[in-house]
Structures are given as structure tokens and as C-alpha cells.
Coordinates of C-alpha atoms (C1' of nucleotides) in Angstrom, one line a residue:
Chain A
M1 CA -0.9 10.6 28.6
A2 CA 0.4 10.0 25.1
L3 CA -1.8 8.0 22.9
Y4 CA 0.8 5.4 22.2
Q5 CA 0.6 4.3 25.8
H6 CA -3.0 3.2 25.1
Q7 CA -2.4 1.5 21.8
Q8 CA -0.5 -1.7 21.1
L9 CA 1.1 -1.3 17.7
K10 CA 2.3 -4.4 15.9
I11 CA 4.6 -4.2 13.0
Y12 CA 5.5 -7.0 10.6
N13 CA 9.3 -7.2 10.7
S14 CA 10.9 -8.6 7.6
L15 CA 13.9 -9.6 9.7
S16 CA 11.9 -12.1 11.8
G17 CA 9.1 -12.7 9.3
K18 CA 6.6 -12.0 12.1
K19 CA 4.4 -9.3 13.5
E20 CA 6.1 -7.9 16.5
L21 CA 5.0 -5.5 19.2
F22 CA 6.6 -2.1 18.4
K23 CA 8.9 -0.8 21.1
P24 CA 11.0 2.2 20.2
I25 CA 14.5 2.4 21.4
H26 CA 13.8 5.7 23.2
E27 CA 10.4 5.9 24.7
G28 CA 8.3 8.4 22.8
Y29 CA 10.7 8.8 19.9
V30 CA 10.8 7.0 16.7
G31 CA 13.5 7.1 14.0
L32 CA 12.2 6.1 10.6
Y33 CA 14.3 5.8 7.5
V34 CA 13.0 5.1 4.0
C35 CA 15.0 4.6 0.9
G36 CA 14.1 7.4 -1.5
P37 CA 14.0 7.7 -5.2
T38 CA 16.8 7.9 -7.7
V39 CA 16.1 11.2 -9.4
Y40 CA 17.1 10.3 -13.0
S41 CA 13.6 10.1 -14.4
N42 CA 10.0 10.7 -13.5
V43 CA 9.0 9.0 -10.3
H44 CA 7.5 5.6 -10.9
L45 CA 4.0 4.9 -9.7
G46 CA 5.1 1.9 -7.8
N47 CA 7.5 4.1 -6.0
V48 CA 4.6 6.3 -5.1
R49 CA 2.8 3.4 -3.6
T50 CA 5.8 2.5 -1.4
F51 CA 6.2 6.1 -0.2
M52 CA 2.5 6.3 0.4
S53 CA 2.6 3.3 2.6
F54 CA 5.3 4.9 4.7
D55 CA 3.5 8.3 4.6
V56 CA 0.7 6.5 6.4
V57 CA 3.1 4.9 8.8
F58 CA 4.6 8.3 9.5
R59 CA 1.1 9.8 10.0
Y60 CA -0.1 7.1 12.3
L61 CA 3.1 7.2 14.5
K62 CA 2.6 10.9 14.8
H63 CA -1.0 10.5 15.6
L64 CA 0.0 8.2 18.4
D65 CA 1.9 11.1 19.8
Y66 CA 5.3 9.7 19.0
K67 CA 8.0 12.3 18.1
V68 CA 9.0 10.9 14.8
R69 CA 12.1 11.8 12.8
Y70 CA 11.4 10.6 9.3
V71 CA 14.4 10.6 7.0
R72 CA 13.9 9.8 3.3
N73 CA 16.9 10.4 1.0
I74 CA 17.2 11.6 -2.5
T75 CA 19.6 9.5 -4.5
D76 CA 21.3 12.0 -6.8
A77 CA 24.5 10.2 -7.4
G78 CA 26.3 6.9 -7.1
H79 CA 24.1 4.2 -8.5
L80 CA 26.1 2.2 -10.9
E81 CA 24.7 1.5 -14.3
N82 CA 25.7 -2.1 -13.7
D83 CA 28.0 -4.0 -11.5
A84 CA 30.7 -4.6 -14.1
D85 CA 33.7 -2.5 -14.4
E86 CA 32.5 0.1 -16.8
G87 CA 30.4 1.2 -13.8
E88 CA 28.8 4.4 -15.0
D89 CA 26.6 6.6 -12.9
R90 CA 23.0 6.5 -14.0
I91 CA 22.6 10.2 -13.5
A92 CA 25.7 11.0 -15.5
K93 CA 24.6 8.8 -18.3
K94 CA 21.2 10.5 -18.5
A95 CA 22.9 13.9 -18.4
R96 CA 25.2 13.0 -21.4
L97 CA 22.2 11.8 -23.4
E98 CA 20.4 15.0 -22.8
A99 CA 23.5 17.1 -23.0
I100 CA 22.9 18.9 -19.8
E101 CA 24.5 19.0 -16.4
P102 CA 24.0 16.1 -14.0
M103 CA 22.6 18.4 -11.4
E104 CA 20.1 19.7 -13.9
V105 CA 18.7 16.3 -14.3
V106 CA 18.7 15.9 -10.5
Q107 CA 16.9 19.2 -10.1
R108 CA 14.3 18.5 -12.7
Y109 CA 13.3 15.1 -11.4
T110 CA 13.5 16.1 -7.8
V111 CA 11.0 18.9 -8.5
D112 CA 8.8 16.4 -10.4
F113 CA 9.0 14.0 -7.5
H114 CA 8.0 16.6 -5.0
N115 CA 5.1 17.8 -7.2
I116 CA 3.7 14.4 -7.5
L117 CA 4.0 13.6 -3.8
N118 CA 2.4 17.0 -2.9
T119 CA -0.5 16.2 -5.3
F120 CA -1.0 13.0 -3.5
N121 CA -1.1 14.9 -0.2
F122 CA 2.1 13.4 1.2
L123 CA 3.6 14.9 4.4
P124 CA 7.2 16.0 3.8
P125 CA 9.8 13.9 5.7
S126 CA 11.6 15.5 8.6
I127 CA 14.9 15.4 6.7
E128 CA 15.4 14.7 3.0
P129 CA 19.1 14.4 2.6
T130 CA 20.9 13.9 -0.7
A131 CA 23.7 11.4 -1.5
T132 CA 25.9 14.1 -3.1
G133 CA 25.6 16.1 0.1
H134 CA 27.1 13.2 2.1
I135 CA 30.2 12.1 0.2
I136 CA 32.5 12.9 3.2
E137 CA 30.4 10.8 5.5
Q138 CA 30.5 7.9 3.1
I139 CA 34.3 8.1 2.7
E140 CA 34.6 8.0 6.5
I141 CA 32.5 4.8 6.6
I142 CA 34.7 3.2 4.0
K143 CA 37.8 4.1 6.0
S144 CA 36.3 2.5 9.1
I145 CA 35.3 -0.7 7.3
M146 CA 38.8 -0.9 5.8
D147 CA 40.3 -0.5 9.2
K148 CA 38.3 -3.5 10.4
G149 CA 39.8 -5.5 7.5
L150 CA 36.4 -6.0 5.8
A151 CA 37.1 -4.1 2.7
Y152 CA 39.9 -4.0 0.2
E153 CA 41.2 -1.7 -2.5
V154 CA 41.9 -2.6 -6.1
N155 CA 42.9 -0.1 -8.8
G156 CA 41.4 2.8 -6.9
S157 CA 38.1 1.1 -6.2
V158 CA 37.1 -0.3 -2.8
Y159 CA 35.0 -3.5 -2.3
F160 CA 33.3 -4.9 0.7
D161 CA 34.6 -8.4 1.5
V162 CA 31.4 -10.4 1.9
L163 CA 33.1 -13.8 2.6
K164 CA 35.4 -12.3 5.3
Y165 CA 32.4 -10.5 6.9
N166 CA 30.5 -13.8 6.8
E167 CA 33.2 -15.5 8.9
T168 CA 32.0 -13.6 12.0
K169 CA 28.6 -12.3 11.1
S170 CA 26.0 -13.6 8.8
Y171 CA 25.4 -12.0 5.4
G172 CA 21.9 -12.8 4.2
I173 CA 19.9 -12.6 7.5
L174 CA 17.3 -10.2 6.0
S175 CA 16.7 -11.9 2.6
K176 CA 17.3 -15.4 4.1
R177 CA 20.0 -16.2 1.6
K178 CA 23.0 -18.3 2.3
V179 CA 26.4 -17.1 1.1
E180 CA 27.2 -20.6 -0.3
D181 CA 24.0 -20.4 -2.4
L182 CA 24.9 -17.0 -3.7
I183 CA 28.3 -18.3 -4.8
H184 CA 26.7 -21.2 -6.6
N185 CA 24.2 -19.0 -8.4
T186 CA 26.2 -16.1 -9.4
R187 CA 26.2 -15.5 -13.0
Q188 CA 29.6 -15.1 -14.6
L189 CA 29.7 -11.6 -16.1
D190 CA 32.1 -10.8 -18.9
G191 CA 35.0 -8.5 -18.2
Q192 CA 34.7 -9.1 -14.5
S193 CA 36.3 -7.5 -12.4
D194 CA 38.5 -6.3 -9.7
K195 CA 36.5 -8.1 -7.1
K196 CA 37.9 -11.0 -5.1
N197 CA 34.4 -12.6 -5.2
P198 CA 31.4 -11.9 -7.3
Q199 CA 29.2 -11.3 -4.1
D200 CA 31.5 -8.5 -3.0
F201 CA 30.0 -5.1 -3.6
A202 CA 31.5 -1.7 -4.3
L203 CA 32.0 0.9 -1.6
W204 CA 33.9 3.2 -3.8
K205 CA 34.3 3.2 -7.6
K206 CA 37.1 4.9 -9.5
A207 CA 35.7 7.2 -12.1
E208 CA 36.6 6.7 -15.7
P209 CA 37.9 9.8 -17.5
Q210 CA 34.5 10.5 -19.2
H211 CA 32.6 10.2 -15.9
I212 CA 31.3 13.6 -14.9
M213 CA 30.2 13.1 -11.3
R214 CA 33.3 12.5 -9.3
W215 CA 34.8 13.4 -5.9
P216 CA 38.3 13.1 -4.5
S217 CA 39.0 10.3 -2.0
P218 CA 42.0 8.5 -0.5
W219 CA 41.7 5.8 -3.2
S220 CA 40.8 7.7 -6.4
D221 CA 38.7 10.4 -7.9
G222 CA 35.5 8.5 -8.1
F223 CA 32.1 8.1 -6.6
P224 CA 30.5 6.0 -3.7
G225 CA 29.0 2.6 -4.2
W226 CA 25.3 2.3 -4.5
H227 CA 24.4 0.9 -1.0
L228 CA 26.6 3.2 1.0
E229 CA 24.6 6.5 1.0
C230 CA 21.7 5.0 3.0
T231 CA 24.1 3.8 5.7
A232 CA 25.8 7.2 5.8
M233 CA 22.6 9.2 6.0
S234 CA 20.7 7.0 8.3
T235 CA 23.6 6.8 10.7
K236 CA 24.1 10.5 10.6
Y237 CA 20.5 11.5 11.3
L238 CA 19.1 8.6 13.2
G239 CA 22.2 7.0 14.9
E240 CA 24.0 3.8 14.6
H241 CA 21.0 1.9 15.8
F242 CA 17.5 3.1 15.0
D243 CA 13.9 1.9 15.0
I244 CA 12.4 1.4 11.5
H245 CA 13.9 1.1 8.1
G246 CA 11.5 0.8 5.1
G247 CA 11.6 0.5 1.4
G248 CA 10.3 -1.5 -1.5
M249 CA 10.3 -5.2 -1.5
D250 CA 12.8 -5.2 -4.4
L251 CA 15.4 -3.4 -2.3
K252 CA 15.5 -6.2 0.3
F253 CA 18.2 -7.9 -1.7
P254 CA 20.9 -6.9 -2.3
H255 CA 20.5 -3.3 -1.2
H256 CA 19.2 -3.7 2.4
E257 CA 21.3 -6.7 3.0
C258 CA 24.4 -4.7 2.0
E259 CA 23.3 -1.9 4.3
I260 CA 23.1 -4.2 7.2
A261 CA 26.5 -5.7 6.4
Q262 CA 28.1 -2.2 6.0
A263 CA 26.6 -0.9 9.2
E264 CA 27.5 -3.9 11.2
A265 CA 31.0 -3.9 9.9
C266 CA 31.3 -0.2 10.7
N267 CA 29.5 0.0 14.1
D268 CA 29.5 -3.6 15.4
Q269 CA 25.8 -3.6 15.9
P270 CA 22.7 -4.3 13.9
P271 CA 21.6 -0.9 12.5
V272 CA 17.8 -1.4 12.6
N273 CA 15.2 -3.0 14.8
Y274 CA 12.3 -3.2 12.4
W275 CA 12.6 -3.7 8.7
M276 CA 9.5 -3.0 6.7
H277 CA 9.0 -3.8 3.0
A278 CA 6.2 -2.6 0.8
N279 CA 5.0 -4.9 -1.9
M280 CA 4.9 -4.2 -5.6
L281 CA 2.4 -2.5 -7.7
I282 CA 1.5 -4.2 -10.9
M283 CA -0.8 -3.1 -13.7
N284 CA -3.4 -5.2 -15.4
G285 CA -1.9 -8.3 -13.8
K286 CA 1.6 -7.7 -15.1
K287 CA 4.7 -5.9 -14.1
M288 CA 4.8 -2.3 -15.0
A289 CA 7.5 -1.7 -17.6
K290 CA 8.1 1.1 -20.0
S291 CA 9.5 -1.3 -22.6
T292 CA 6.2 -3.3 -22.9
G293 CA 3.9 -0.2 -22.7
N294 CA 2.3 -1.6 -19.6
F295 CA 3.1 1.7 -17.9
I296 CA 1.6 4.8 -16.5
L297 CA 3.1 8.0 -15.1
P298 CA 1.6 9.2 -11.9
N299 CA 0.7 12.5 -13.5
E300 CA -1.3 10.7 -16.2
I301 CA -3.7 9.5 -13.6
F302 CA -4.7 13.1 -12.9
T303 CA -5.0 14.0 -16.6
G304 CA -6.5 10.8 -17.8
D305 CA -4.0 10.9 -20.7
N306 CA -3.0 7.3 -20.8
P307 CA -4.5 4.4 -22.8
H308 CA -4.8 2.2 -19.7
I309 CA -7.4 4.4 -18.0
S310 CA -10.7 5.6 -19.3
K311 CA -10.8 9.0 -17.5
A312 CA -8.9 11.3 -15.2
F313 CA -9.0 10.5 -11.5
H314 CA -8.6 12.7 -8.5
P315 CA -5.4 12.1 -6.6
S316 CA -7.4 11.3 -3.5
V317 CA -9.2 8.6 -5.4
A318 CA -5.9 7.1 -6.5
R319 CA -4.7 7.3 -2.9
F320 CA -7.9 5.7 -1.6
F321 CA -7.5 3.0 -4.2
M322 CA -4.0 2.1 -3.1
L323 CA -4.9 2.2 0.6
Q324 CA -7.7 -0.2 0.1
A325 CA -5.0 -2.8 -0.2
H326 CA -2.6 -3.8 2.5
Y327 CA 1.0 -2.5 2.0
R328 CA 2.5 -6.0 2.1
S329 CA 0.2 -7.3 -0.7
I330 CA 0.8 -7.0 -4.4
L331 CA -1.7 -4.5 -5.8
D332 CA -3.1 -4.7 -9.3
F333 CA -3.6 -1.2 -10.8
T334 CA -6.6 -1.4 -13.1
N335 CA -9.1 1.0 -14.6
E336 CA -12.0 -1.0 -13.1
G337 CA -10.4 -0.9 -9.7
L338 CA -10.0 2.9 -9.9
L339 CA -13.6 3.3 -11.1
A340 CA -14.9 1.2 -8.2
A341 CA -12.7 3.1 -5.8
E342 CA -14.0 6.4 -7.1
K343 CA -17.5 5.5 -6.2
G344 CA -16.6 4.1 -2.8
F345 CA -14.5 7.2 -2.1
A346 CA -17.5 9.5 -3.0
R347 CA -19.7 7.5 -0.6
L348 CA -17.2 7.9 2.2
M349 CA -16.9 11.7 1.6
E350 CA -20.7 12.2 1.3
G351 CA -21.1 10.4 4.6
I352 CA -18.4 12.6 6.3
N353 CA -19.9 15.7 4.8
S354 CA -23.3 15.0 6.3
L355 CA -21.9 14.5 9.8
N356 CA -22.3 18.3 10.3
S357 CA -26.1 18.2 9.6
L358 CA -26.9 15.2 11.8
N359 CA -29.7 15.5 14.3
T360 CA -28.7 14.4 17.8
S361 CA -30.8 12.5 20.3
K362 CA -30.7 11.8 24.0
T363 CA -29.1 8.4 23.6
S364 CA -27.0 6.6 21.0
S365 CA -28.1 3.4 19.3
F366 CA -24.6 2.3 18.7
D367 CA -21.3 2.2 20.6
V368 CA -19.1 4.9 19.1
N369 CA -16.2 4.2 21.4
D370 CA -16.2 0.5 20.4
W371 CA -16.2 1.6 16.8
R372 CA -13.4 4.0 17.4
Q373 CA -11.3 1.3 19.1
K374 CA -11.9 -0.9 16.1
C375 CA -10.4 1.7 13.9
Y376 CA -7.3 1.8 16.1
E377 CA -7.1 -1.9 16.2
A378 CA -7.0 -2.0 12.4
M379 CA -4.1 0.4 12.3
N380 CA -2.4 -1.3 15.3
D381 CA -2.4 -4.5 13.3
D382 CA 0.6 -3.7 11.0
F383 CA -1.1 -0.6 9.6
N384 CA -4.1 -2.5 8.1
T385 CA -5.6 0.3 6.1
P386 CA -8.2 -2.0 4.2
I387 CA -9.7 -3.0 7.6
L388 CA -9.7 0.6 8.7
I389 CA -11.5 1.6 5.6
A390 CA -14.0 -1.2 6.1
N391 CA -14.6 0.2 9.6
L392 CA -15.1 3.7 8.2
F393 CA -17.7 2.4 5.8
E394 CA -19.5 0.8 8.8
G395 CA -19.5 4.3 10.2
V396 CA -20.9 5.8 7.0
K397 CA -23.7 3.2 7.2
V398 CA -24.5 4.5 10.7
I399 CA -24.5 8.1 9.5
N400 CA -27.0 7.2 6.8
Q401 CA -29.1 5.4 9.3
I402 CA -29.2 8.4 11.6
K403 CA -30.2 10.5 8.6
D404 CA -33.0 8.0 7.9
G405 CA -34.1 8.0 11.5
S406 CA -33.4 4.3 12.0
A407 CA -30.4 5.1 14.3
T408 CA -29.7 7.8 16.9
I409 CA -26.6 9.5 18.3
S410 CA -26.1 11.7 21.4
K411 CA -24.5 15.1 21.2
D412 CA -21.3 13.9 23.0
D413 CA -21.1 10.8 20.9
L414 CA -21.5 12.8 17.7
Q415 CA -18.5 14.8 18.7
I416 CA -16.4 11.6 19.1
F417 CA -17.8 10.3 15.9
K418 CA -16.8 13.4 13.9
E419 CA -13.4 13.6 15.5
T420 CA -12.6 9.9 14.8
F421 CA -13.6 10.3 11.1
E422 CA -11.5 13.4 10.8
N423 CA -8.5 11.7 12.5
F424 CA -8.5 8.5 10.5
T425 CA -9.7 9.7 7.1
F426 CA -7.8 12.9 6.8
D427 CA -4.9 12.9 9.3
I428 CA -4.0 9.2 9.1
L429 CA -5.0 8.0 5.6
G430 CA -4.1 11.5 4.2
L431 CA -7.2 11.7 2.0
T432 CA -8.6 15.1 1.1
N433 CA -12.2 16.1 1.1
V434 CA -12.8 16.7 -2.6
S435 CA -16.1 18.4 -2.5
E436 CA -15.1 20.6 0.4
T437 CA -12.0 21.9 -1.4
A438 CA -13.8 22.6 -4.6
S439 CA -13.4 26.3 -5.5
G440 CA -16.4 28.5 -5.5
A441 CA -18.2 25.9 -3.5
D442 CA -20.1 28.4 -1.4
Q443 CA -21.4 30.3 -4.4
L444 CA -22.3 27.1 -6.2
S445 CA -24.3 25.8 -3.2
G446 CA -26.2 29.1 -3.0
V447 CA -27.1 28.8 -6.7
V448 CA -28.2 25.2 -6.4
E449 CA -30.2 26.0 -3.3
I450 CA -32.2 28.5 -5.4
L451 CA -32.9 25.8 -8.0
I452 CA -33.8 23.3 -5.3
N453 CA -36.4 25.7 -4.0
L454 CA -37.8 26.4 -7.5
R455 CA -38.1 22.7 -8.0
K456 CA -39.8 22.3 -4.7
E457 CA -42.4 24.8 -5.7
A458 CA -42.9 23.2 -9.1
R459 CA -43.4 19.8 -7.4
L460 CA -45.9 21.3 -5.0
N461 CA -47.7 22.6 -8.1
K462 CA -47.5 19.2 -9.6
D463 CA -45.5 20.7 -12.5
F464 CA -43.3 17.6 -12.8
A465 CA -42.1 18.5 -16.3
L466 CA -40.4 21.6 -14.8
S467 CA -39.2 19.8 -11.7
D468 CA -37.7 17.0 -13.7
K469 CA -36.1 19.4 -16.1
I470 CA -34.3 21.2 -13.2
R471 CA -33.1 17.9 -11.8
D472 CA -32.0 16.5 -15.1
D473 CA -30.4 19.6 -16.4
L474 CA -28.4 19.9 -13.2
A475 CA -27.4 16.3 -13.4
N476 CA -26.1 16.9 -16.9
I477 CA -23.6 19.4 -15.6
G478 CA -22.7 17.1 -12.7
V479 CA -24.9 18.3 -9.9
H480 CA -27.0 15.5 -8.5
L481 CA -30.0 16.2 -6.3
K482 CA -30.9 13.8 -3.6
D483 CA -34.3 13.9 -1.9
G484 CA -34.2 12.9 1.7
K485 CA -36.6 13.1 4.6
D486 CA -35.4 16.5 5.6
G487 CA -35.3 18.1 2.2
T488 CA -33.0 17.9 -0.8
T489 CA -29.3 17.9 -0.8
F490 CA -26.9 17.7 -3.7
T491 CA -23.5 16.3 -4.7
T492 CA -21.1 17.3 -7.5
N493 CA -18.7 15.1 -9.4
Chain B
rG1 C1' 18.3 -22.9 -12.6
rG2 C1' 18.2 -21.0 -7.2
rC3 C1' 15.5 -18.2 -3.3
rG4 C1' 10.9 -16.0 -1.7
rU5 C1' 5.8 -14.3 -1.7
rC6 C1' 1.1 -15.2 -3.3
rU7 C1' -3.6 -17.8 -5.7
rU8 C1' -10.4 -15.8 -1.9
rG9 C1' -17.4 -15.0 -4.4
rG10 C1' -19.0 -11.3 -11.2
rC11 C1' -14.6 -7.7 -10.2
rC12 C1' -11.3 -5.4 -6.4
rG13 C1' -9.6 -6.7 -1.7
rA14 C1' -9.2 -8.1 4.1
rG15 C1' -9.1 -12.0 7.5
rU16 C1' -9.5 -16.4 10.5
rG17 C1' -8.5 -23.6 12.7
rG18 C1' -15.2 -23.9 14.1
rC19 C1' -19.0 -17.6 14.4
rU20 C1' -21.0 -11.2 8.7
rA21 C1' -14.8 -8.1 6.4
rG22 C1' -15.5 -3.9 3.3
rG23 C1' -16.0 -1.5 -1.6
rC24 C1' -17.9 -2.0 -6.7
rA25 C1' -21.4 -4.7 -9.6
rA26 C1' -26.2 -7.7 -9.5
rA27 C1' -31.4 -9.2 -7.5
rG28 C1' -35.8 -8.2 -4.3
rG29 C1' -38.2 -4.8 -0.9
rU30 C1' -39.1 0.3 1.7
rC31 C1' -39.2 5.4 0.5
rU32 C1' -40.6 8.7 -4.0
rG33 C1' -45.4 11.8 -8.5
rC34 C1' -41.4 9.0 -11.3
rA35 C1' -36.4 8.6 -10.4
rA36 C1' -31.8 9.1 -7.9
rA37 C1' -29.8 8.7 -3.1
rA38 C1' -30.4 6.2 1.4
rC39 C1' -32.1 2.0 4.3
rC40 C1' -33.5 -3.4 4.8
rU41 C1' -32.8 -8.3 2.6
rU42 C1' -30.1 -11.6 -0.8
rG43 C1' -24.0 -14.7 -2.6
rU44 C1' -23.5 -22.7 -0.7
rA45 C1' -15.9 -17.6 -2.0
rC46 C1' -11.5 -19.3 -0.5
rA47 C1' -6.4 -22.7 -7.4
rG48 C1' -6.2 -28.5 -7.8
rC49 C1' -5.0 -33.1 -5.3
rG50 C1' -3.6 -35.6 -0.9
rG51 C1' -2.6 -35.4 4.6
rU52 C1' -3.0 -33.7 10.0
rU53 C1' -7.6 -32.6 13.0
rC54 C1' -13.8 -33.8 16.1
rG55 C1' -13.6 -29.8 12.5
rA56 C1' -9.3 -26.3 7.4
rA57 C1' -10.4 -21.8 3.0
rU58 C1' -7.1 -21.1 7.5
rC59 C1' -1.7 -26.1 9.4
rC60 C1' 1.6 -29.8 6.3
rG61 C1' 3.0 -32.0 1.5
rC62 C1' 2.7 -32.3 -3.8
rU63 C1' 0.9 -30.1 -8.6
rA64 C1' -0.4 -25.9 -11.5
rG65 C1' -0.3 -20.7 -12.2
rA66 C1' 1.1 -15.6 -10.9
rC67 C1' 4.4 -12.1 -9.0
rG68 C1' 9.1 -10.6 -7.0
rC69 C1' 14.4 -11.1 -6.2
rC70 C1' 19.0 -13.4 -7.8
rU71 C1' 21.4 -7.8 -12.6
rC72 C1' 19.7 -0.8 -11.9
rC73 C1' 14.9 -1.0 -9.9
rA74 C1' 10.1 1.0 -4.8

RNA sequence: GGCGUCUUGGCCGAGUGGCUAGGCAAAGGUCUGCAAAACCUUGUACAGCGGUUCGAAUCCGCUAGACGCCUCCA
């Protein structure tokens, strides 16, 4: 029997504003779409947090034995510089500034994006389609929306008619906005526009002569509007109606709202059952922004080369730090937070590493199955990773108690204990065991064992000057000895 | 200006109408040759002011503040 049949997963649905029991459209299969990055600069750390949240969603669904198709696009074309008529493609603009080909920019930052995500131990999505690879599909969707009378062409550009759409459907169901309010609150932009109404959004934009990225279409040589690609790619790979659509909170409006409108206009049904939105990452209490200097590149976390942090941090520490907060909460990225997470993470790893050397007893003094179910319940409750981590620490406490002799575990229970730790820590949270993966670990431990034995002899001879020198000199190079009941172990940092 | 989310102990960060989150830091104890580690113990926390309730930090209202969206944005 598949695991999902035993676990009741609840997901907070932005559409209803409630936690709902998750039921996939086709039993055993899940279609998951997440809006990917625009590859015109280095991936933003906040972006990383969003994708990390969905990486964990992906991992947990897989762990529950669902067959998951996870689609995360690469936006390599089509996002307008602004909504006014000079509508210039961001990627084209960047290319002109750097005097290189647009696809060169795309390539460079796509590679950067993948490198960063790999470093953070992300699972690759099942499909990672590009916007430029789906121009034909996007044109087909525009045609279909025009056939329904919900889009109009002006001067080679095509716009979605929000007011017309709103006559029979409701625009704003996701972001809880009313079209009337939108009309009242729209700012009047200068030089506006071919649009009938300011709320209308572009499905196709005619390219200006200097615009490099362009494709032929029935209306003009141009490029697709910035909401369309996700509709095209999600429909193509997951169908007209699929299970989960995710993205950052800031995409809720207008991007996801427009996606819903386009898809409904085109296919006459709501495209998505569960909408999930990950909350923002701020830094030192403020929005991260390059312009104010309140900013850090993901890579700088690993190198420590940024004024906002005091040292370099391992990717898993940063990952652990982020997963200690729930994905729907705003998270404040601070040096102090990272420092605290680093210590906590080390404690967790030390606990897990000592699982292998635990002595077993006839009986167990704690209920390992109950503990395991608590771990599942945390994840079942809208992917509550902070609660899961709290449970893992409860497990670490038990490990240490067993080491101390104040708790016991049976052989069978130890097996479950180990397996559960492995599952949740590495498979689901996607953390990596830092000390285990250190290169030359075997050789190092051999050398340290020798020193531990020398120190033991010195201590037996009451030569504490020597024993302390061994301990302190090792500590100076980052090897910390720990005297326990059953001898001395060590950790490295 | 409009819409929305949020405000928890020294710090980070969960959660709930009445019962211990967890991590980091701090204090005492056990252990140790001394430490470190580990274990045990220790925190009158829920922005302010009203209201609902037998009971609210948890529900409602107001005030203040933060953050987000309304314009490319994860």
C-alpha cells in the first residue's frame, strides 16, 4: 500500500484561504507547477527560499509514494520592462547593455541558477521548460481566447479584455480583488496605451524595431505577454486542470490572477485545484533590495564575502535556517539567525551520526512509532517543517539519553529510529550530512584516533599537561574531543 | 490612497479558546583531574486598548507598527 493512503495531507489553499485535505485529481498522481525564475540576473535569495519550499513539497509528495510531475519553467523571454507601450523585453535590455546576445544572458544566468540550486541540494524538476521554446503554444492560446471574444487586437498587440471576462467569470478570485476597485485605484500612466482599460493585460506585444527577441505571429512580429507562458507550459505538461500551482506571494497578483483568467477563458474550467504561495524573505528586518545595499547573493553565503554576514556558511546550514521557518511566514535573514542555525544544525547532525554506535537493549523506553507519526503529522499539516525539526530535536535528545544510559532502545526500534531520521532529515528536508561528506574523513578519523589514544595514555599517567595540549591543539585546528562514558569521540567544524 | 498578511519570552521561530513547541543564548546541578560535550532543572512570552466568553495570547473591534501587493519582482 502506498504511503499516501496512510497519511492525511493538508495544504493551505490560497484560493479558499483555508487548509484543505489534499486530494489529487488522479489517484496516486500529482501535477505540480511552480513559476520559475527570469534568467536576466543572478538568482535572488528570496527566489531560492520559494523554490526550496517547493523542493520540500516535491520531496514530501514523492516520499508519500505519489508519482509527481514537477514542472518549473525558465522565463527566458517575454517579461515586459513595464506595462506601458515602450514594452521592452527585460532580457533584451540586459543584452543590449552588455552588448551580447540575449540567449547568452539566458545561458549564463540559467547556469548560475542551476549551480546555486544544486549547491543547496535541490532535486531537479521533472520538466524545466523555457518560454522561448513554447512560443507556438502561446500563440495558439491567444487565438483561442480571441475566438471566445475575450481578447482584442490593437496595432499588432493583443490584450486580454478583463471587463468582458468579468461579465461571466470573476477576475480577482485569487487575490480577493474586485474589478471595480481595480478601476478606481489604477494609476494613470503617461503615454498609455492601446488598451481599452488599464486592467487589461498583454497577451502579445508588437516588437519595436530595436527589439531583438521577436517571433512572427498572426498579429505582428513580436513577443508574448508576461503571464502567458505559464498557462501555455502548465497546460501542455500537466493538462488544462491540474493539482498544485505554486509561486512567491508577490506573484499572486497580477500574475497568477491573470493565469487563472487566461486559462479559464481558453479552457472553460479553473486550471488549478490548490494554489500555494511562499512568503517573502527579508533581511535584517527590511526588504532585500540591491539599491539600498540590503542585499546578499546566494553565493556570498558560501563564501562569506558580504558585509551582512560574519563568516561563510555551509549550504545545508542556510537550508536548515530557512526550513526552521514555515513557508507561509515572512522570514528575516540575519547573521545571528544563521549562527544559531549553524549550532542547531551541528547538534542535529551529531545526533544522527551517533545513531550507528548506539547500544541496543531488550526494550525501548520511548515510543518510536509515536514519534515517527508526529514527524508525519508535522509535514501533513501544510508542510510544517519547523514542527518537524522540533520533533527531530526531540529525537536527538533521546539519542543522547541512550548514549548516557538514561534511555534504552530495542534493536527493531533502533532500525525504525534510524530510518525515520534518514527519511525526514535527508530525503524530505533535503539536508546533507556535512561531516560525513567531508573529504578524507576516514583518514582524518584514523589520525585523530591515534591522538585520542595518546591522550588517554597521558591521562592514565596523570600527565595532564600533555593530555590538555593534545586536546587544545586539536581544538585549535577545529577538531573537538568529547569525553563520554564509552570513550572519546570527536567532531570537526 | 486601496487591498492583504503579520506583531510571541534576551534573539530566531512554531502553535493553540483552558494542558511543555523547538533552536540559539543565559542560570543552577550531575558527570570530569580540569574542561568541553551530554543529561537534569530553571523563563509569570504572546504589540496597546476595549469587547465576546466560565476562561483569550488564541475569536471580534479600534489604535500603533512591520511587511507585501496595487508597477518588473519569488
